[in-house]
């Protein structure tokens, strides 16, 4: 240190230079740490947020630190606490010891959980651990209740009987001789476990909860949720409740852009274990399987252009992933997809994740760019709708086209290693083939509907019969055929109706070659 000091004159500028040098050296060692490989929960970039800010802001619930404490989300904090109280409340046996164990485990996970967030949260360790436990327990219990509500119901029992007795008495009904109200003679009311146990969760909340829990900025690390799921599990695991990943896929399945029948089977175990959070997990469940990747051409064709080239659009197989697009034998197969408000929110958050997370292929972004190329006008939306590929509830086709075109605004398109490269190239080659366009034009002009097709067929039959009759007449005149030849007789046959207008006397068959020549060209 002393040797370094002797190198400078202690002037004002020299002292400032020395201090600045030390400050930069300290920053290199302490203030620029290496980014963790776990970073996967990002704040949405400003350019994407400027296009549609509401797509990234939760409506009723905050999960994680980014939106924690916002005033318009405080109403759901009471609901979170009610779920938490059910797990660790005073009526639960050994709940205090169980909660202490959960707190210790979460304290051990706290450094790893922080490493998943791209932003530095100004939150104490105790506050961060409390947030993870409250938010995580709410999610886990919500998923469990939703799974139970699918196939389990609670029959009206003794408690419901007591609740209905005062109502019956108030209606003036006499007590039966047996001393009990015969509820079995009345319609038996059955309520889902979820609805019966948690009346404070209104029906309108569920779609909004799905929307909020899938947002990029509203996530908890999946390892935290997996650990809480194991620590709070009170019953033996069933196949559908064996992991929080399977519960999550079941819960978010209504958001599926396509018609995936078994979302729990749509993502492999490796992808389940590698997923960082719910948005990453759901995104993995809709990706296509292993496929050849190459550089993608820049040119896209709209639906109108594809129709002019004779390309037909069909819905893909029900077993295909929503992003699995194929082009075979002039048929473009696209799995059905929907454009609704919550679908747009889902797409935007997946695009934002792919733009920020460098360890994934931006396949959803490529898919949306492909749709953006297909859809340029209301006519394109109409063609996709009538093909059974697109459903929407956003009003006019023109408005839907504008909405689709905005999904990739302010997003950079990557053409390398695209899973759609083969499809785009094949479409372009098919459209550039002249014969395909001629054939499509013929079909469009002469076979558009039943009546046009019948008219075209009748006209073709009449022409064919006329030619056939002419040839038969010519072939019957053997002498004329030998004298003049077949094609000359064909010409004569077509000119016979006009012979009177040409003022020619005598049978045509009696002319010699010189007369015929003069007759034809006079």
Coordinates of C-alpha atoms in Angstrom, one line a residue:
X1 CA 0.0 0.0 0.0
X2 CA 2.8 2.4 0.9
X3 CA 4.5 1.7 -2.4
X4 CA 1.4 2.6 -4.3
X5 CA 1.0 5.9 -2.3
X6 CA 4.5 7.0 -3.3
X7 CA 3.6 6.9 -6.9
X8 CA 1.2 9.9 -6.6
X9 CA 1.7 13.5 -5.7
X10 CA -0.9 14.3 -3.1
X11 CA -2.6 17.0 -5.2
X12 CA -6.4 17.2 -5.3
X13 CA -6.5 15.6 -8.8
X14 CA -4.0 13.0 -7.9
X15 CA -5.8 12.0 -4.7
X16 CA -9.1 11.7 -6.7
X17 CA -7.4 9.5 -9.4
X18 CA -6.0 7.2 -6.7
X19 CA -9.3 6.9 -4.9
X20 CA -11.1 6.3 -8.3
X21 CA -8.6 3.5 -9.1
X22 CA -9.2 1.8 -5.9
X23 CA -13.0 2.1 -6.3
X24 CA -12.9 0.4 -9.7
X25 CA -10.7 -2.4 -8.4
X26 CA -13.1 -3.0 -5.5
X27 CA -16.1 -3.0 -7.9
X28 CA -14.4 -5.6 -10.0
X29 CA -14.1 -7.9 -7.0
X30 CA -17.3 -7.2 -5.1
X31 CA -20.0 -5.3 -7.1
X32 CA -20.0 -7.4 -10.3
X33 CA -20.7 -10.9 -9.2
X34 CA -21.2 -13.7 -11.6
X35 CA -24.8 -14.3 -12.6
X36 CA -26.3 -17.4 -11.1
X37 CA -27.3 -20.2 -13.5
X38 CA -30.6 -20.3 -11.6
X39 CA -31.7 -16.8 -12.7
X40 CA -35.0 -17.4 -14.5
X41 CA -37.6 -15.0 -12.8
X42 CA -37.1 -11.7 -14.5
X43 CA -38.6 -8.3 -14.5
X44 CA -40.2 -7.8 -17.9
X45 CA -38.1 -5.5 -20.2
X46 CA -39.4 -2.0 -20.6
X47 CA -39.9 -2.2 -24.3
X48 CA -42.2 -5.2 -24.0
X49 CA -44.1 -3.7 -21.1
X50 CA -44.7 -0.5 -23.1
X51 CA -46.7 -2.5 -25.7
X52 CA -49.1 -4.0 -23.2
X53 CA -48.3 -3.3 -19.5
X54 CA -51.4 -5.0 -18.1
X55 CA -50.2 -8.4 -19.5
X56 CA -47.5 -8.5 -16.9
X57 CA -49.2 -7.0 -13.8
X58 CA -51.1 -9.4 -11.5
X59 CA -54.8 -8.4 -11.0
X60 CA -55.7 -9.9 -7.6
X61 CA -52.7 -11.8 -6.0
X62 CA -49.0 -11.3 -5.6
X63 CA -46.6 -14.3 -5.5
X64 CA -43.0 -13.7 -4.9
X65 CA -41.2 -10.5 -4.1
X66 CA -41.7 -8.3 -7.2
X67 CA -45.3 -7.3 -6.5
X68 CA -45.3 -8.0 -2.8
X69 CA -47.1 -5.4 -0.7
X70 CA -48.8 -3.6 -3.5
X71 CA -52.0 -2.0 -2.3
X72 CA -54.4 -3.3 -4.9
X73 CA -53.3 -6.9 -4.1
X74 CA -53.9 -6.8 -0.3
X75 CA -57.4 -8.3 -0.3
X76 CA -56.0 -11.7 -1.2
X77 CA -53.5 -11.7 1.7
X78 CA -56.4 -12.6 4.0
X79 CA -57.2 -15.6 1.7
X80 CA -53.5 -16.7 1.8
X81 CA -53.6 -16.5 5.6
X82 CA -56.7 -18.7 5.8
X83 CA -55.1 -21.4 3.7
X84 CA -52.0 -21.1 5.9
X85 CA -54.1 -21.3 9.1
X86 CA -55.7 -24.5 7.8
X87 CA -52.3 -26.1 7.5
X88 CA -50.7 -24.9 10.7
X89 CA -53.6 -23.6 12.9
X90 CA -54.1 -24.4 16.6
X91 CA -56.6 -27.2 15.8
X92 CA -54.0 -29.3 13.9
X93 CA -52.1 -31.8 16.0
X94 CA -48.4 -31.1 16.2
X95 CA -48.8 -28.0 14.0
X96 CA -46.3 -25.9 16.0
X97 CA -43.5 -28.4 15.6
X98 CA -44.4 -28.9 11.9
X99 CA -44.3 -25.2 11.3
X100 CA -40.9 -24.9 13.0
X101 CA -39.6 -27.6 10.7
X102 CA -40.9 -25.9 7.6
X103 CA -39.3 -22.6 8.7
X104 CA -35.9 -24.2 9.2
X105 CA -36.1 -25.8 5.8
X106 CA -37.1 -22.6 4.1
X107 CA -34.3 -20.7 5.8
X108 CA -31.9 -23.2 4.4
X109 CA -33.4 -22.7 0.9
X110 CA -33.4 -18.9 1.1
X111 CA -30.1 -18.2 -0.6
X112 CA -30.9 -20.6 -3.5
X113 CA -34.4 -19.1 -3.8
X114 CA -33.0 -15.6 -4.1
X115 CA -30.7 -16.7 -6.9
X116 CA -33.7 -17.4 -9.1
X117 CA -34.6 -13.7 -9.3
X118 CA -32.8 -11.3 -11.6
X119 CA -33.4 -8.3 -9.4
X120 CA -31.9 -7.6 -6.0
X121 CA -34.8 -7.6 -3.5
X122 CA -34.5 -5.2 -0.6
X123 CA -36.1 -7.7 1.7
X124 CA -34.8 -9.1 5.0
X125 CA -34.1 -12.8 5.4
X126 CA -37.0 -13.2 7.8
X127 CA -39.4 -11.4 5.6
X128 CA -38.3 -13.3 2.5
X129 CA -38.8 -16.7 4.3
X130 CA -42.2 -15.7 5.6
X131 CA -43.2 -14.6 2.0
X132 CA -42.1 -18.0 0.6
X133 CA -44.0 -20.0 3.2
X134 CA -47.3 -18.0 3.0
X135 CA -47.3 -17.8 -0.8
X136 CA -46.1 -21.4 -1.3
X137 CA -48.6 -22.9 1.1
X138 CA -51.5 -21.0 -0.6
X139 CA -50.4 -22.4 -4.0
X140 CA -50.0 -26.0 -2.8
X141 CA -53.3 -26.1 -0.9
X142 CA -55.1 -24.4 -3.8
X143 CA -53.8 -27.1 -6.2
X144 CA -54.8 -29.9 -3.8
X145 CA -58.3 -28.5 -3.4
X146 CA -58.8 -28.1 -7.1
X147 CA -57.7 -31.7 -7.7
X148 CA -60.1 -33.0 -5.0
X149 CA -63.0 -31.0 -6.5
X150 CA -62.7 -32.8 -9.8
X151 CA -63.9 -36.2 -8.7
X152 CA -64.8 -36.0 -5.0
X153 CA -68.0 -34.6 -3.5
X154 CA -69.3 -34.3 0.0
X155 CA -72.9 -35.7 0.5
X156 CA -75.2 -33.7 2.7
X157 CA -74.6 -35.2 6.1
X158 CA -75.6 -34.5 9.7
X159 CA -74.2 -31.0 9.7
X160 CA -76.1 -30.0 6.6
X161 CA -79.2 -31.6 8.1
X162 CA -79.0 -29.4 11.1
X163 CA -78.4 -26.4 8.9
X164 CA -81.6 -27.1 6.9
X165 CA -83.8 -27.9 9.9
X166 CA -84.5 -24.3 11.0
X167 CA -85.4 -23.4 7.4
X168 CA -87.9 -26.2 7.2
X169 CA -89.5 -25.3 10.6
X170 CA -89.8 -21.7 9.4
X171 CA -91.8 -22.9 6.4
X172 CA -94.3 -24.4 8.8
X173 CA -93.5 -28.0 8.1
X174 CA -94.3 -30.5 10.8
X175 CA -91.6 -32.7 12.4
X176 CA -91.9 -36.3 11.2
X177 CA -92.9 -39.0 13.6
X178 CA -89.5 -40.6 13.6
X179 CA -88.0 -37.4 15.2
X180 CA -85.7 -36.7 12.2
X181 CA -86.2 -34.8 9.0
X182 CA -86.2 -37.2 6.1
X183 CA -83.6 -35.5 4.0
X184 CA -83.2 -38.6 1.8
X185 CA -86.6 -37.8 0.3
X186 CA -85.4 -34.4 -0.8
X187 CA -82.9 -33.6 -3.6
X188 CA -79.4 -34.4 -2.2
X189 CA -77.1 -31.4 -2.5
X190 CA -73.5 -32.3 -3.2
X191 CA -70.8 -29.7 -3.2
X192 CA -67.2 -30.0 -4.3
X193 CA -64.7 -30.1 -1.5
X194 CA -63.1 -26.9 -2.9
X195 CA -66.3 -24.9 -2.9
X196 CA -67.6 -26.3 0.4
X197 CA -64.4 -25.8 2.3
X198 CA -63.5 -22.4 1.0
X199 CA -66.5 -20.3 0.3
X200 CA -64.4 -17.1 0.4
X201 CA -62.9 -18.1 -3.0
X202 CA -65.6 -16.8 -5.3
X203 CA -66.2 -18.4 -8.7
X204 CA -65.0 -15.4 -10.6
X205 CA -61.6 -15.5 -8.9
X206 CA -60.4 -18.8 -10.4
X207 CA -59.8 -17.7 -14.0
X208 CA -58.0 -14.6 -12.7
X209 CA -55.9 -16.6 -10.3
X210 CA -54.8 -18.8 -13.2
X211 CA -53.9 -15.8 -15.2
X212 CA -51.9 -14.2 -12.3
X213 CA -50.1 -17.4 -11.2
X214 CA -48.7 -17.9 -14.7
X215 CA -47.1 -14.4 -15.1
X216 CA -43.4 -14.2 -15.3
X217 CA -43.0 -11.6 -12.5
X218 CA -45.4 -13.5 -10.2
X219 CA -43.4 -16.7 -9.6
X220 CA -41.8 -18.7 -6.8
X221 CA -38.9 -21.1 -7.6
X222 CA -40.2 -24.6 -8.3
X223 CA -37.8 -26.3 -5.8
X224 CA -39.3 -24.2 -3.0
X225 CA -42.8 -25.4 -3.9
X226 CA -41.7 -29.0 -4.3
X227 CA -40.2 -28.9 -0.8
X228 CA -43.3 -27.3 0.7
X229 CA -45.5 -29.9 -1.1
X230 CA -43.6 -32.7 0.6
X231 CA -43.5 -31.1 4.0
X232 CA -47.2 -30.4 4.1
X233 CA -48.6 -33.5 2.5
X234 CA -51.1 -35.1 4.9
X235 CA -52.4 -38.0 2.8
X236 CA -50.7 -40.7 0.7
X237 CA -49.8 -39.5 -2.8
X238 CA -52.0 -40.6 -5.7
X239 CA -50.9 -40.6 -9.4
X240 CA -52.5 -37.3 -10.1
X241 CA -51.2 -35.7 -6.8
X242 CA -47.7 -37.3 -6.9
X243 CA -45.9 -34.0 -7.5
X244 CA -46.6 -30.3 -7.5
X245 CA -45.6 -30.3 -11.2
X246 CA -48.5 -32.6 -12.1
X247 CA -50.9 -30.6 -10.0
X248 CA -49.7 -27.4 -11.7
X249 CA -50.2 -28.8 -15.2
X250 CA -53.7 -29.9 -14.2
X251 CA -54.5 -26.5 -12.7
X252 CA -53.2 -24.6 -15.8
X253 CA -54.6 -26.9 -18.4
X254 CA -57.6 -24.6 -19.2
X255 CA -55.0 -22.1 -20.5
X256 CA -53.7 -24.6 -23.0
X257 CA -53.7 -23.0 -26.4
X258 CA -54.6 -26.3 -28.0
X259 CA -56.7 -29.3 -26.9
X260 CA -54.2 -31.3 -24.8
X261 CA -56.2 -34.1 -23.2
X262 CA -53.5 -35.2 -20.7
X263 CA -51.4 -32.2 -19.7
X264 CA -49.8 -34.3 -17.0
X265 CA -48.4 -36.6 -19.7
X266 CA -47.4 -33.8 -22.1
X267 CA -44.1 -33.1 -20.5
X268 CA -41.4 -35.6 -19.8
X269 CA -40.1 -36.2 -16.3
X270 CA -36.8 -34.6 -17.3
X271 CA -38.5 -31.4 -18.3
X272 CA -40.5 -31.4 -15.1
X273 CA -37.4 -31.6 -13.0
X274 CA -35.6 -29.0 -15.1
X275 CA -38.4 -26.4 -15.0
X276 CA -37.6 -23.4 -13.0
X277 CA -41.1 -22.2 -12.2
X278 CA -44.8 -22.6 -13.4
X279 CA -44.4 -20.5 -16.6
X280 CA -41.3 -22.5 -17.6
X281 CA -43.1 -25.8 -16.8
X282 CA -46.2 -24.9 -18.7
X283 CA -44.2 -23.6 -21.7
X284 CA -42.3 -26.9 -21.8
X285 CA -45.6 -28.9 -21.9
X286 CA -46.6 -27.3 -25.2
X287 CA -43.3 -27.5 -27.1
X288 CA -42.9 -29.9 -30.0
X289 CA -40.8 -33.0 -29.6
X290 CA -37.3 -33.5 -31.1
X291 CA -37.2 -32.0 -34.5
X292 CA -34.6 -30.9 -37.1
X293 CA -33.6 -27.3 -36.6
X294 CA -32.1 -25.1 -39.3
X295 CA -31.9 -21.5 -40.3
X296 CA -35.4 -20.2 -41.1
X297 CA -36.2 -18.3 -44.3
X298 CA -37.3 -14.7 -43.8
X299 CA -40.2 -14.9 -46.1
X300 CA -43.7 -15.7 -44.7
X301 CA -46.9 -16.3 -46.7
X302 CA -50.3 -15.1 -45.6
X303 CA -53.3 -17.3 -45.6
X304 CA -54.7 -15.6 -48.7
X305 CA -51.4 -16.3 -50.6
X306 CA -51.4 -19.9 -49.4
X307 CA -55.0 -20.3 -50.7
X308 CA -54.0 -18.8 -54.1
X309 CA -51.2 -21.4 -54.3
X310 CA -53.7 -24.2 -53.6
X311 CA -52.5 -25.0 -50.1
X312 CA -55.2 -26.4 -47.8
X313 CA -55.2 -25.8 -44.0
X314 CA -56.4 -28.5 -41.6
X315 CA -56.4 -29.0 -37.9
X316 CA -53.6 -31.2 -36.6
X317 CA -54.0 -34.4 -34.8
X318 CA -55.4 -34.3 -31.3
X319 CA -52.3 -35.9 -29.9
X320 CA -50.0 -33.2 -31.2
X321 CA -48.5 -30.5 -29.1
X322 CA -50.0 -27.0 -29.7
X323 CA -46.8 -25.8 -31.4
X324 CA -46.4 -28.8 -33.6
X325 CA -47.0 -27.5 -37.2
X326 CA -46.6 -29.8 -40.2
X327 CA -46.8 -29.3 -44.0
X328 CA -47.3 -32.5 -46.1
X329 CA -48.6 -33.0 -49.6
X330 CA -50.1 -29.5 -50.0
X331 CA -51.8 -29.5 -46.6
X332 CA -50.7 -27.3 -43.7
X333 CA -51.6 -28.9 -40.4
X334 CA -51.9 -26.5 -37.5
X335 CA -53.2 -27.6 -34.0
X336 CA -56.3 -25.5 -33.0
X337 CA -55.5 -22.4 -31.0
X338 CA -57.5 -19.6 -29.4
X339 CA -57.0 -15.8 -29.3
X340 CA -58.7 -14.5 -26.1
X341 CA -57.6 -12.0 -23.5
X342 CA -56.0 -14.6 -21.2
X343 CA -54.3 -16.4 -24.1
X344 CA -52.7 -13.1 -25.1
X345 CA -51.4 -12.6 -21.6
X346 CA -50.0 -16.1 -21.6
X347 CA -48.3 -15.7 -24.9
X348 CA -46.8 -12.4 -23.9
X349 CA -45.3 -13.7 -20.7
X350 CA -43.8 -16.8 -22.5
X351 CA -42.3 -14.5 -25.1
X352 CA -40.9 -12.2 -22.3
X353 CA -39.4 -15.3 -20.6
X354 CA -37.8 -16.5 -23.8
X355 CA -36.3 -13.1 -24.5
X356 CA -34.7 -13.0 -21.1
X357 CA -33.7 -16.6 -20.4
X358 CA -30.7 -17.5 -22.5
X359 CA -30.8 -21.3 -21.7
X360 CA -34.0 -22.0 -23.7
X361 CA -34.9 -22.0 -27.4
X362 CA -37.4 -19.2 -28.3
X363 CA -39.9 -21.7 -29.8
X364 CA -43.0 -19.9 -28.6
X365 CA -41.7 -16.7 -30.1
X366 CA -41.0 -18.5 -33.4
X367 CA -44.5 -19.9 -33.4
X368 CA -46.0 -16.5 -32.9
X369 CA -43.9 -15.0 -35.7
X370 CA -45.2 -17.8 -37.9
X371 CA -48.8 -16.8 -37.0
X372 CA -48.0 -13.2 -37.5
X373 CA -46.9 -14.1 -41.1
X374 CA -50.0 -16.1 -41.7
X375 CA -52.3 -13.3 -40.5
X376 CA -52.2 -9.9 -42.2
X377 CA -55.9 -9.1 -42.6
X378 CA -59.4 -10.0 -41.5
X379 CA -59.6 -12.3 -44.5
X380 CA -56.7 -14.4 -43.1
X381 CA -58.6 -14.7 -39.8
X382 CA -61.7 -15.8 -41.7
X383 CA -59.9 -18.5 -43.6
X384 CA -58.3 -19.9 -40.4
X385 CA -61.7 -19.8 -38.5
X386 CA -63.5 -21.7 -41.2
X387 CA -60.7 -24.3 -41.3
X388 CA -61.4 -24.9 -37.6
X389 CA -57.9 -23.8 -36.6
X390 CA -58.6 -20.5 -34.9
X391 CA -61.2 -19.5 -32.3
X392 CA -61.5 -16.1 -30.8
X393 CA -63.8 -13.9 -28.7
X394 CA -62.3 -10.5 -29.3
X395 CA -64.9 -9.1 -31.7
X396 CA -64.2 -8.5 -35.3
X397 CA -61.7 -10.4 -37.4
X398 CA -59.9 -7.1 -38.1
X399 CA -59.4 -6.6 -34.4
X400 CA -58.1 -10.1 -34.0
X401 CA -55.6 -9.6 -36.8
X402 CA -54.3 -6.5 -35.2
X403 CA -54.0 -8.3 -31.8
X404 CA -52.0 -11.2 -33.3
X405 CA -49.7 -8.7 -35.1
X406 CA -49.0 -7.0 -31.8
X407 CA -47.9 -10.1 -30.0
X408 CA -44.4 -9.9 -31.4
X409 CA -44.0 -6.2 -31.4
X410 CA -40.6 -5.0 -29.9
X411 CA -39.4 -8.6 -30.1
X412 CA -36.3 -9.7 -32.0
X413 CA -36.8 -12.6 -34.3
X414 CA -34.1 -15.4 -34.3
X415 CA -33.9 -17.4 -37.5
X416 CA -31.1 -19.8 -36.5
X417 CA -32.0 -23.2 -35.2
X418 CA -35.7 -22.8 -35.9
X419 CA -38.0 -25.8 -35.5
X420 CA -40.2 -24.3 -38.2
X421 CA -37.5 -23.9 -40.8
X422 CA -38.6 -27.0 -42.8
X423 CA -42.2 -25.9 -42.8
X424 CA -41.5 -22.3 -43.9
X425 CA -39.1 -23.5 -46.7
X426 CA -41.5 -26.1 -48.0
X427 CA -44.4 -23.6 -48.1
X428 CA -42.3 -21.1 -50.1
X429 CA -41.2 -23.8 -52.6
X430 CA -44.8 -25.0 -53.1
X431 CA -46.0 -21.4 -53.6
X432 CA -43.3 -20.7 -56.2
X433 CA -44.3 -23.7 -58.3
X434 CA -46.3 -22.4 -61.4
X435 CA -48.3 -25.5 -61.8
X436 CA -49.6 -25.3 -58.3
X437 CA -50.9 -21.8 -58.9
X438 CA -52.5 -22.7 -62.2
X439 CA -54.2 -25.7 -60.6
X440 CA -55.4 -23.6 -57.7
X441 CA -56.7 -20.9 -60.1
X442 CA -58.6 -23.5 -62.1
X443 CA -60.2 -24.9 -58.9
X444 CA -61.0 -21.4 -57.6
X445 CA -62.7 -20.2 -60.9
X446 CA -64.5 -23.4 -62.0
X447 CA -65.0 -25.5 -58.9
X448 CA -65.8 -23.1 -56.1
X449 CA -69.2 -24.6 -55.3
X450 CA -71.6 -27.2 -56.4
X451 CA -73.4 -25.2 -59.1
X452 CA -70.2 -23.9 -60.7
X453 CA -68.8 -27.4 -60.7
X454 CA -72.0 -28.8 -62.4
X455 CA -71.9 -26.0 -65.0
X456 CA -68.3 -26.6 -65.8
X457 CA -68.8 -30.4 -66.0
X458 CA -71.8 -30.0 -68.4
X459 CA -69.9 -27.6 -70.6
X460 CA -67.0 -30.0 -70.8
X461 CA -69.3 -32.9 -71.6
X462 CA -71.0 -31.0 -74.4
X463 CA -67.6 -30.0 -76.0
X464 CA -66.5 -33.6 -75.7
X465 CA -69.7 -35.0 -77.4
X466 CA -69.4 -32.4 -80.2
X467 CA -65.8 -33.4 -80.9
X468 CA -66.7 -37.1 -80.6
X469 CA -69.6 -36.7 -83.1
X470 CA -67.4 -34.9 -85.6
X471 CA -64.7 -37.6 -85.4
X472 CA -67.3 -40.3 -85.9
X473 CA -68.7 -38.6 -89.0
X474 CA -65.3 -38.2 -90.4
X475 CA -64.2 -41.7 -89.8
X476 CA -67.4 -43.0 -91.5
X477 CA -66.3 -41.4 -94.9
X478 CA -63.6 -43.7 -95.9
X479 CA -63.1 -42.3 -99.4
X480 CA -62.9 -38.7 -98.1
X481 CA -60.5 -39.8 -95.4
X482 CA -58.2 -41.4 -98.0
X483 CA -58.5 -38.4 -100.3
X484 CA -58.0 -35.5 -98.0
X485 CA -56.6 -36.9 -94.7
X486 CA -58.0 -36.7 -91.2
X487 CA -57.1 -33.2 -90.1
X488 CA -58.3 -31.6 -93.4
X489 CA -61.6 -33.3 -92.9
X490 CA -61.8 -32.0 -89.3
X491 CA -61.3 -28.5 -90.6
X492 CA -64.0 -29.0 -93.2
X493 CA -66.4 -30.3 -90.6
X494 CA -66.1 -27.2 -88.5
X495 CA -66.4 -24.9 -91.6
X496 CA -69.5 -26.7 -93.0
X497 CA -71.9 -24.6 -90.8
X498 CA -70.5 -21.4 -92.3
X499 CA -70.4 -22.6 -96.0
X500 CA -73.5 -20.7 -97.0
X501 CA -72.1 -17.4 -95.6
X502 CA -69.1 -18.0 -97.8
X503 CA -71.2 -18.4 -100.9
X504 CA -69.8 -21.8 -101.9
X505 CA -71.8 -24.0 -104.2
X506 CA -71.6 -27.7 -104.5
X507 CA -70.7 -30.4 -102.0
X508 CA -67.5 -29.7 -100.1
X509 CA -66.4 -33.3 -100.6
X510 CA -66.3 -32.9 -104.4
X511 CA -63.6 -30.2 -104.3
X512 CA -60.2 -31.0 -105.3
X513 CA -57.1 -29.9 -103.4
X514 CA -56.7 -26.7 -105.5
X515 CA -60.3 -25.7 -105.0
X516 CA -60.1 -26.5 -101.4
X517 CA -57.1 -24.3 -100.9
X518 CA -58.8 -21.4 -102.6
X519 CA -62.0 -22.0 -100.6
X520 CA -60.2 -22.0 -97.3
X521 CA -58.1 -18.9 -97.8
X522 CA -60.4 -16.7 -100.1

